[in-house]
XYZ file of N, CA, C and O in Angstrom:
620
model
N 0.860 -1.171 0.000
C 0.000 0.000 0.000
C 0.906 1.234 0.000
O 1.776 1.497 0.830
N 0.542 1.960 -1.099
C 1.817 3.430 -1.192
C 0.988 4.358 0.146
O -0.051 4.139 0.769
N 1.976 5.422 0.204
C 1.735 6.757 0.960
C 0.059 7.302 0.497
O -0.736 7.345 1.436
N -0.180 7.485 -0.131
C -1.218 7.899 -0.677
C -2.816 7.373 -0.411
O -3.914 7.884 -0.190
N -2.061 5.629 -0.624
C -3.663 5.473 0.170
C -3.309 4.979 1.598
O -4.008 4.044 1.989
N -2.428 5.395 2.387
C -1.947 4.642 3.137
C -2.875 6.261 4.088
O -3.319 6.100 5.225
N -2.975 7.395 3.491
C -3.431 8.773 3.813
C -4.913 8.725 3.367
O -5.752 9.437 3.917
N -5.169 8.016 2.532
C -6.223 8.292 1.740
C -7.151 7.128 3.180
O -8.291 7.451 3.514
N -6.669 6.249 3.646
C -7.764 5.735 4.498
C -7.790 6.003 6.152
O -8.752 5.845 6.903
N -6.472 6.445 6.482
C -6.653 7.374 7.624
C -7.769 8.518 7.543
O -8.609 8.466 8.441
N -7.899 9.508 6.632
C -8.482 10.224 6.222
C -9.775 9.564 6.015
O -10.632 10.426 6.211
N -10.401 8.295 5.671
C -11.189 7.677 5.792
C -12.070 7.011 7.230
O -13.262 6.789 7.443
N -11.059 6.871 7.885
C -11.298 6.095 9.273
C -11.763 6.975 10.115
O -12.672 6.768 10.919
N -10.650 8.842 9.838
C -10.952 10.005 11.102
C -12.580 10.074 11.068
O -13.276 9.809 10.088
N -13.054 10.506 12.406
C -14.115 10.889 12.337
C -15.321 12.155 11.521
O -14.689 13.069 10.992
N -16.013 12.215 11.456
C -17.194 12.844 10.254
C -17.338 13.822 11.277
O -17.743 13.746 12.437
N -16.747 15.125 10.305
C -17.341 16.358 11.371
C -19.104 16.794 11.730
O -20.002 16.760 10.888
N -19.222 17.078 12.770
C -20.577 17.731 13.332
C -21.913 18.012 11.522
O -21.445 18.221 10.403
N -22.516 17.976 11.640
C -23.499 19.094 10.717
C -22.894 20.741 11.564
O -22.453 21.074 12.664
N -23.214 21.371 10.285
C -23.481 22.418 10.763
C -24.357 23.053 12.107
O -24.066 23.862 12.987
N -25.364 22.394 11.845
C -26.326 22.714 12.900
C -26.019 22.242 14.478
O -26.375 22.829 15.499
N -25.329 21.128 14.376
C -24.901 20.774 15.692
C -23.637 21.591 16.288
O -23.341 21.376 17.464
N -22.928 22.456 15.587
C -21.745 22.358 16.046
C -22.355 23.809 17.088
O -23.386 24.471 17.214
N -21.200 23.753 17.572
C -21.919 25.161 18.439
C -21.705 26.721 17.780
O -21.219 27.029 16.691
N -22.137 27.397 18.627
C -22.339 28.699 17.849
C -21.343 29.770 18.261
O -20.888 29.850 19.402
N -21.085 30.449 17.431
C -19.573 31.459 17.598
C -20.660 32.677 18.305
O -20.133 32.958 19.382
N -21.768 33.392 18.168
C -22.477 33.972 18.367
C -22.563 33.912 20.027
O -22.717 32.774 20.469
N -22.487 34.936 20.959
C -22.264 34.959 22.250
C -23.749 35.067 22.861
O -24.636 35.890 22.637
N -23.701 33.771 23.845
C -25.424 33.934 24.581
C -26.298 35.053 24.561
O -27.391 35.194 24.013
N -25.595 35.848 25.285
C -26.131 37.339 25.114
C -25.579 38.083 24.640
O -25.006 39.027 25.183
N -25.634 37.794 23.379
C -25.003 38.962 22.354
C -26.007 40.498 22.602
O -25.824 41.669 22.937
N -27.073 39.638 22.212
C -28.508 40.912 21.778
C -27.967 41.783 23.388
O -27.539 42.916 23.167
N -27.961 41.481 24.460
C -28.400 42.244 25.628
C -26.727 43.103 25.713
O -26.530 44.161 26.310
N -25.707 42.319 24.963
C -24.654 42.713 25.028
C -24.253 44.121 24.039
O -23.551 45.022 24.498
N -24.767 44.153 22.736
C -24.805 44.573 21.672
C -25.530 46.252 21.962
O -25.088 47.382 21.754
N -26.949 45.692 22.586
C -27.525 47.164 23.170
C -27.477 47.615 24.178
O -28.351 48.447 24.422
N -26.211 47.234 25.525
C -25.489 48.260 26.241
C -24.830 48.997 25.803
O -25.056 50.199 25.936
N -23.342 48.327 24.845
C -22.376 48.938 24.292
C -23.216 49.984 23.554
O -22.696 51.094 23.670
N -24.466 49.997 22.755
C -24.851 50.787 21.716
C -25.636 51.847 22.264
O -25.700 52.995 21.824
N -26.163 51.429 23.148
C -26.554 52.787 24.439
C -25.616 53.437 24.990
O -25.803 54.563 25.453
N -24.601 52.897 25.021
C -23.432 54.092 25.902
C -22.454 54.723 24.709
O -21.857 55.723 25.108
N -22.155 54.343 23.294
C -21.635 55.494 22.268
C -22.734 56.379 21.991
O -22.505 57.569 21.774
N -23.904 55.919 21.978
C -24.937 56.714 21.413
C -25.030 58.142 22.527
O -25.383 59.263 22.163
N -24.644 57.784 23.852
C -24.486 59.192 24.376
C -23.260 60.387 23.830
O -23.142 61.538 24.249
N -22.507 59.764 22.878
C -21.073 60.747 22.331
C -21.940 61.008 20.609
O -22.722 60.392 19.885
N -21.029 62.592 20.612
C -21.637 62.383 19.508
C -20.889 61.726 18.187
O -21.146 61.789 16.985
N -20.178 61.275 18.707
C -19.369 60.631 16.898
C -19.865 59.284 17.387
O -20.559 58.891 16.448
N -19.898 58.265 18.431
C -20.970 57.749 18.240
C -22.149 57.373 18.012
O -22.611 56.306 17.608
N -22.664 58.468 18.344
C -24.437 58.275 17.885
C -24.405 58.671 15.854
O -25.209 58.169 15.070
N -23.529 59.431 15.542
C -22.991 59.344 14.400
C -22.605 57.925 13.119
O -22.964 57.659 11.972
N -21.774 57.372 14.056
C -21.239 56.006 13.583
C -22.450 55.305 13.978
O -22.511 54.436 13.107
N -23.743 55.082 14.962
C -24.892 54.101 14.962
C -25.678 54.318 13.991
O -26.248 53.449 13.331
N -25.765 55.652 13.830
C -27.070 56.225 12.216
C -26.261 55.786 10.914
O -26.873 55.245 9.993
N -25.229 55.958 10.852
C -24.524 55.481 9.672
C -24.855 54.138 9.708
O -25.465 53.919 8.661
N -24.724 52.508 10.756
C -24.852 51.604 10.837
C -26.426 50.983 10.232
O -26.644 50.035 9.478
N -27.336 51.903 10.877
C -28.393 51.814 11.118
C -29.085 52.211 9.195
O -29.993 51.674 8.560
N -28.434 52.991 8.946
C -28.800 53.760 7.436
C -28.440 52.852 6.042
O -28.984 52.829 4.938
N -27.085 51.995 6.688
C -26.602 51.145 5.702
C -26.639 49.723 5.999
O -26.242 48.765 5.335
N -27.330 49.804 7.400
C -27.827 48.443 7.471
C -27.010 46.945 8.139
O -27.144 45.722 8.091
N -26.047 48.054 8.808
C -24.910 46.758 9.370
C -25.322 46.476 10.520
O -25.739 47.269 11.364
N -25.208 45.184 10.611
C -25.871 44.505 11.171
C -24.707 44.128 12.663
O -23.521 43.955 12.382
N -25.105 44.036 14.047
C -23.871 43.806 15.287
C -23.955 42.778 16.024
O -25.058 42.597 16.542
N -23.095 41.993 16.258
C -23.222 40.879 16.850
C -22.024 40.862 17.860
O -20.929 41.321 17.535
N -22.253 40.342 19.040
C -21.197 39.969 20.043
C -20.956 38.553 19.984
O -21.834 37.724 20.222
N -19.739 38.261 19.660
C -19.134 36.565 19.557
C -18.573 36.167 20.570
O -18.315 36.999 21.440
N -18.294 35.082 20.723
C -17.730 34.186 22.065
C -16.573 34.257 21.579
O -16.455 33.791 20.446
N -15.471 34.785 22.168
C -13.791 34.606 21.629
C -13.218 36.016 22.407
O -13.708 37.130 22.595
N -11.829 35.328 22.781
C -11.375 36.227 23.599
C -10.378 37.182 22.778
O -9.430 37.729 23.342
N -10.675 37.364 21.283
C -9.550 38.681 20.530
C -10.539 39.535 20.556
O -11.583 39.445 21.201
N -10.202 40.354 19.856
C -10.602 41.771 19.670
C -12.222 41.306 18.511
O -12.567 40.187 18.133
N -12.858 42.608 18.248
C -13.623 42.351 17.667
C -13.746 42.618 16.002
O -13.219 41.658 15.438
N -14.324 43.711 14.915
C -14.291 43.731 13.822
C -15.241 43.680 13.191
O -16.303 43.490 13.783
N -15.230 43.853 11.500
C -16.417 43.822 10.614
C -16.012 42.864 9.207
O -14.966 42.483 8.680
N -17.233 42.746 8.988
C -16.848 41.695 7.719
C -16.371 42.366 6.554
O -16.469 43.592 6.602
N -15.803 41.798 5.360
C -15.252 42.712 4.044
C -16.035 43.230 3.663
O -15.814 44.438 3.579
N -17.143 42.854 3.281
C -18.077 43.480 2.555
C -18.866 45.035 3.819
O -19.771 45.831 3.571
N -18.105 44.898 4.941
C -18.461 46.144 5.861
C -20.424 46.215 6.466
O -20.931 47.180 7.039
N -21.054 45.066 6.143
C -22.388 44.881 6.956
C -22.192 44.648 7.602
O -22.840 45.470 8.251
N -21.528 43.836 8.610
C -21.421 43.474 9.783
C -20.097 43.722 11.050
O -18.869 43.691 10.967
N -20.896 43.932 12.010
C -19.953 44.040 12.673
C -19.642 43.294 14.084
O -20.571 43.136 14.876
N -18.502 42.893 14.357
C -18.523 41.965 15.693
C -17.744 42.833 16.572
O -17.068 43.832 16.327
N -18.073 42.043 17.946
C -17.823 42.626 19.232
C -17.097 41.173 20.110
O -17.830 40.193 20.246
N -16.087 41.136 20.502
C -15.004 39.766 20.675
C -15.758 39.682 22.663
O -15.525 40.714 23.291
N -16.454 38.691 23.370
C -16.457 38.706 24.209
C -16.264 37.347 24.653
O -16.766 36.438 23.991
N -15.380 37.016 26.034
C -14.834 35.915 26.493
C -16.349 35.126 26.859
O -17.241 35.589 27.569
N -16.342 33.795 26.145
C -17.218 33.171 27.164
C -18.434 32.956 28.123
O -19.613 32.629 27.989
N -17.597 33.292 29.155
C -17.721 33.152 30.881
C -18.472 34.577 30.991
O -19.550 34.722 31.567
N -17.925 35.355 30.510
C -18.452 36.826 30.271
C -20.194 37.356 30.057
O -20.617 37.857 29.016
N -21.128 37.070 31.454
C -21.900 37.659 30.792
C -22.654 39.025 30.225
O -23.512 38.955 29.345
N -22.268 40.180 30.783
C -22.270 41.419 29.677
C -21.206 41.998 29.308
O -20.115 41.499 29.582
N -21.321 43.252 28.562
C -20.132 43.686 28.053
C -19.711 44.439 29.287
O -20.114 44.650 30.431
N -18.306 44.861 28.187
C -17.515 45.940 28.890
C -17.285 47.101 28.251
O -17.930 47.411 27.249
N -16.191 47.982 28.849
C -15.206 49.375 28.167
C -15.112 48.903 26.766
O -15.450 49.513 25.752
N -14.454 47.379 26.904
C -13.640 47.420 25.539
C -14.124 46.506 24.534
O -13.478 46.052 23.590
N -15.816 46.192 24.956
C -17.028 46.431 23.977
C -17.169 47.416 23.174
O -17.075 47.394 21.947
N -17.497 48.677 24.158
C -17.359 49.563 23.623
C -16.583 50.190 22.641
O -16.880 50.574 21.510
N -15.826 50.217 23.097
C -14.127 50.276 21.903
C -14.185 49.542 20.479
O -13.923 50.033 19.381
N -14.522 48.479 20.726
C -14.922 47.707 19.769
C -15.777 47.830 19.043
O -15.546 47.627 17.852
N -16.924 48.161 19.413
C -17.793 48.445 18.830
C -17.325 50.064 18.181
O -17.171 49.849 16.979
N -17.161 50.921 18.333
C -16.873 51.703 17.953
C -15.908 52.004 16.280
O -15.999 52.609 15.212
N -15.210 51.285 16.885
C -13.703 51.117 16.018
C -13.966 49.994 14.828
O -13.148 49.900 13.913
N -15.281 49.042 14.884
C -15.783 48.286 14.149
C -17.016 49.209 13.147
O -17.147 49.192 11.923
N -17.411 49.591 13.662
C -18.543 50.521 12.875
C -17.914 51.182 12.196
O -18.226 51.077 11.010
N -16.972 51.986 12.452
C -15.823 53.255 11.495
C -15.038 52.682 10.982
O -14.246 53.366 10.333
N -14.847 51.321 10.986
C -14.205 50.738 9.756
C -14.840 49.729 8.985
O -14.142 48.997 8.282
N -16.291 49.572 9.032
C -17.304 49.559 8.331
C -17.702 50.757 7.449
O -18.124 50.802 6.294
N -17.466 51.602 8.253
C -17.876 53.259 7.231
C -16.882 53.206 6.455
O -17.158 53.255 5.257
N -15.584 53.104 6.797
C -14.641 53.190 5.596
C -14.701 52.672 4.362
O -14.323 53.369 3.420
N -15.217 51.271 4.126
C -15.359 50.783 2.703
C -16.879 51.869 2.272
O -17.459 51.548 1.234
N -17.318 52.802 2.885
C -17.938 53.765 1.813
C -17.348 55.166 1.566
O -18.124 56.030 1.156
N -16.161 55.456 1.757
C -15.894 56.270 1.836
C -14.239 55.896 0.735
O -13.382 55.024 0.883
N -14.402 57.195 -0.492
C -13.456 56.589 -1.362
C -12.042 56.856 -1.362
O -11.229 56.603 -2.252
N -11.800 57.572 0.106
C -10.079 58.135 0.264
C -10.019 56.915 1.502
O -9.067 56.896 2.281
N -10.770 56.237 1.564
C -10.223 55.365 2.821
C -10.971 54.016 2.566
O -11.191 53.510 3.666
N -11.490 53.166 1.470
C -11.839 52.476 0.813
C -10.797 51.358 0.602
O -9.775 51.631 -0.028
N -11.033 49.868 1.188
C -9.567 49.290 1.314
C -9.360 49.432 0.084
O -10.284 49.534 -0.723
N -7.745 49.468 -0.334
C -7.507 49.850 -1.781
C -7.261 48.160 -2.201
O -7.183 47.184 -1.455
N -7.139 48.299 -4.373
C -6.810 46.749 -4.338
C -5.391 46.303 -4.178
O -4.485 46.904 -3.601
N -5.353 45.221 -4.748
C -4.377 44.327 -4.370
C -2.898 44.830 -4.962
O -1.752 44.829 -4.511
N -3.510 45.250 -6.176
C -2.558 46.081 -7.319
C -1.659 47.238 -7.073
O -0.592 47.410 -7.662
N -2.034 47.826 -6.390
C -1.276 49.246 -5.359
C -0.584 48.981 -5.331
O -0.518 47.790 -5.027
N 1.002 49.849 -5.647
C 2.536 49.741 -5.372
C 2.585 49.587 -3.962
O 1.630 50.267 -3.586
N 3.029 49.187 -3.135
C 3.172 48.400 -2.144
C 3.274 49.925 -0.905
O 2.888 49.810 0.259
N 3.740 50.987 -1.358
C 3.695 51.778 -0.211
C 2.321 52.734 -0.464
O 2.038 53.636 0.324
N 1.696 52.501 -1.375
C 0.826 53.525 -1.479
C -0.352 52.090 -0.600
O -0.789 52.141 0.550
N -0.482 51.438 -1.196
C -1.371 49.886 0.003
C -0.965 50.294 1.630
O -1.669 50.657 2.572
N 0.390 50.077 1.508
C 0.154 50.168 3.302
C 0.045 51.108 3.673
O -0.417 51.074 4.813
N 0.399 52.935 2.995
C -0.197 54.218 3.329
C -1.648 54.180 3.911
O -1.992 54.628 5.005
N -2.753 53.316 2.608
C -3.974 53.316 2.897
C -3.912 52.849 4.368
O -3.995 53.623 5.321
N -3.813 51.992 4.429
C -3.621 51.394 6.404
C -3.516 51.717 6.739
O -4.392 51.891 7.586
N -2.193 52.562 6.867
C -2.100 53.193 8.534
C -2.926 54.711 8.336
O -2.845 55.639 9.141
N -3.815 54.722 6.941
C -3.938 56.181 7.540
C -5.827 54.940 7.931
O -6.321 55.215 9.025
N -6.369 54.174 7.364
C -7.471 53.680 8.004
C -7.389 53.477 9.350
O -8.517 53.561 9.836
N -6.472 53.223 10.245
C -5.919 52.918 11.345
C -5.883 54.165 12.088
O -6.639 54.389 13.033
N -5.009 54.973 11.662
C -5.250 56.519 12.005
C -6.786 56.893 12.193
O -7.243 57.273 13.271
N -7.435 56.764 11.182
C -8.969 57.512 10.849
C -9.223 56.742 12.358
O -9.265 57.192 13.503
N -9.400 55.106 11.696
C -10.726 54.834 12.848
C -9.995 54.973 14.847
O -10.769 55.047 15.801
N -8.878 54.974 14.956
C -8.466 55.457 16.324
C -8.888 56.712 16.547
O -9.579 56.993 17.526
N -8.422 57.778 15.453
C -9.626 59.257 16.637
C -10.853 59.138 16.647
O -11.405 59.885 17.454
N -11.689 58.308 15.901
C -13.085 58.104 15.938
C -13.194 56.727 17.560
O -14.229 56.463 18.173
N -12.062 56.244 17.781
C -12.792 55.630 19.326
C -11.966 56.521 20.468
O -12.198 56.129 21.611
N -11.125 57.550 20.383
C -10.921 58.092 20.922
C -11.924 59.587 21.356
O -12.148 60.111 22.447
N -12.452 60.004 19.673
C -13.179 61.074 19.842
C -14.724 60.289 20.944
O -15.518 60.989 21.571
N -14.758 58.803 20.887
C -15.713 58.478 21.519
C -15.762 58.168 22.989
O -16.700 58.082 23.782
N -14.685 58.050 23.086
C -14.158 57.949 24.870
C -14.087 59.442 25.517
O -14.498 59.808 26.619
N -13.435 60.198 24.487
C -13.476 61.546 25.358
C -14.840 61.911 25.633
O -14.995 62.200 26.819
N -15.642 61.975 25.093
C -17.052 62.340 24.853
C -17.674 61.726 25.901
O -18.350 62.399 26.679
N -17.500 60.111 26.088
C -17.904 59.225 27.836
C -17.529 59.908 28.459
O -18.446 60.634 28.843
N -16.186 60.303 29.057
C -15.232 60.301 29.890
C -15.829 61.545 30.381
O -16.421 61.707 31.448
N -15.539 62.592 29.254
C -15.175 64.150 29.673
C -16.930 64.626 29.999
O -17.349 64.959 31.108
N -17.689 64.555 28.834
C -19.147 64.873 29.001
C -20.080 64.244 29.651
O -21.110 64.728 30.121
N -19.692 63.079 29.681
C -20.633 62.219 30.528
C -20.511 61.628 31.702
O -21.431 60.981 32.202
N -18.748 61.881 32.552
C -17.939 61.679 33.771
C -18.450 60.057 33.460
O -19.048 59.597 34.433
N -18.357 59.294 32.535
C -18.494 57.547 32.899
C -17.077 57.047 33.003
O -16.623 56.183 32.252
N -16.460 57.579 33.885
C -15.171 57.040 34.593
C -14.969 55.406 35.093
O -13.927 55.054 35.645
């Protein structure tokens, strides 16, 4: 028996992954209850309540996931996630953050000076785009913390 099927029936023998439906869900228990704290407390700043009407206008959609990285939005910029551990049952600060910094780089793929560029870009004008998207969406969760912090004393 060569290498090949010697792989070809290991690969046979391993076990048959889950259905879809069984496997469990990346989607965090309480996302929903999680999703509309964080979105109640930018909505008191105003570049947040800004970045929620934009969400809300174009239709992106927020979800809090079970996973302990950071959070984010999909390519196509509808969606956006919020990274929460587990064990964790509501959010936090850096929900918030997240959420924030996920929505404004959701806005970016509509916006055509900060639009991920393609693949084709001479290599410094590509990673220019980055760090200035990176740039953009940090004063937009910063302009949103000062706004907690300073106007609203949520220390």
């Amino acid at each position: 028996m060569g290498f090949f099927d010697k792989l070809n029936s290991e690969i046979e023998a391993a076990p048959k992954p889950k259905p879809v439906a069984q496997r469990a869900s990346l989607k965090h228990p309480n996302s929903d209850q999680i999703v509309a704290a964080a979105s109640a407390a930018i909505a008191r700043s105003t570049t947040g309540k800004m970045l929620l009407d934009y969400a809300d206008g174009a239709g992106i959609t927020i979800t809090a996931l079970t996973n302990q990285s950071e959070g984010g939005y999909s390519p196509d910029g509808k969606q956006v996630f919020i990274g929460i551990p587990a064990g964790q049952e509501q959010g936090n600060v850096n929900a918030i953050i997240q959420l924030a910094s996920g929505l404004r780089e959701a806005m970016q793929e509509d916006l055509d000076e900060l639009k991920r560029p393609p693949l084709d870009w001479p290599e410094q004008h590509y990673g220019q785009r980055f760090v200035d998207r990176d740039r953009d969406a940090l004063w937009h969760v910063c302009a949103v913390a000062h706004d907690l912090i300073y106007e609203y004393n949520m220390r």
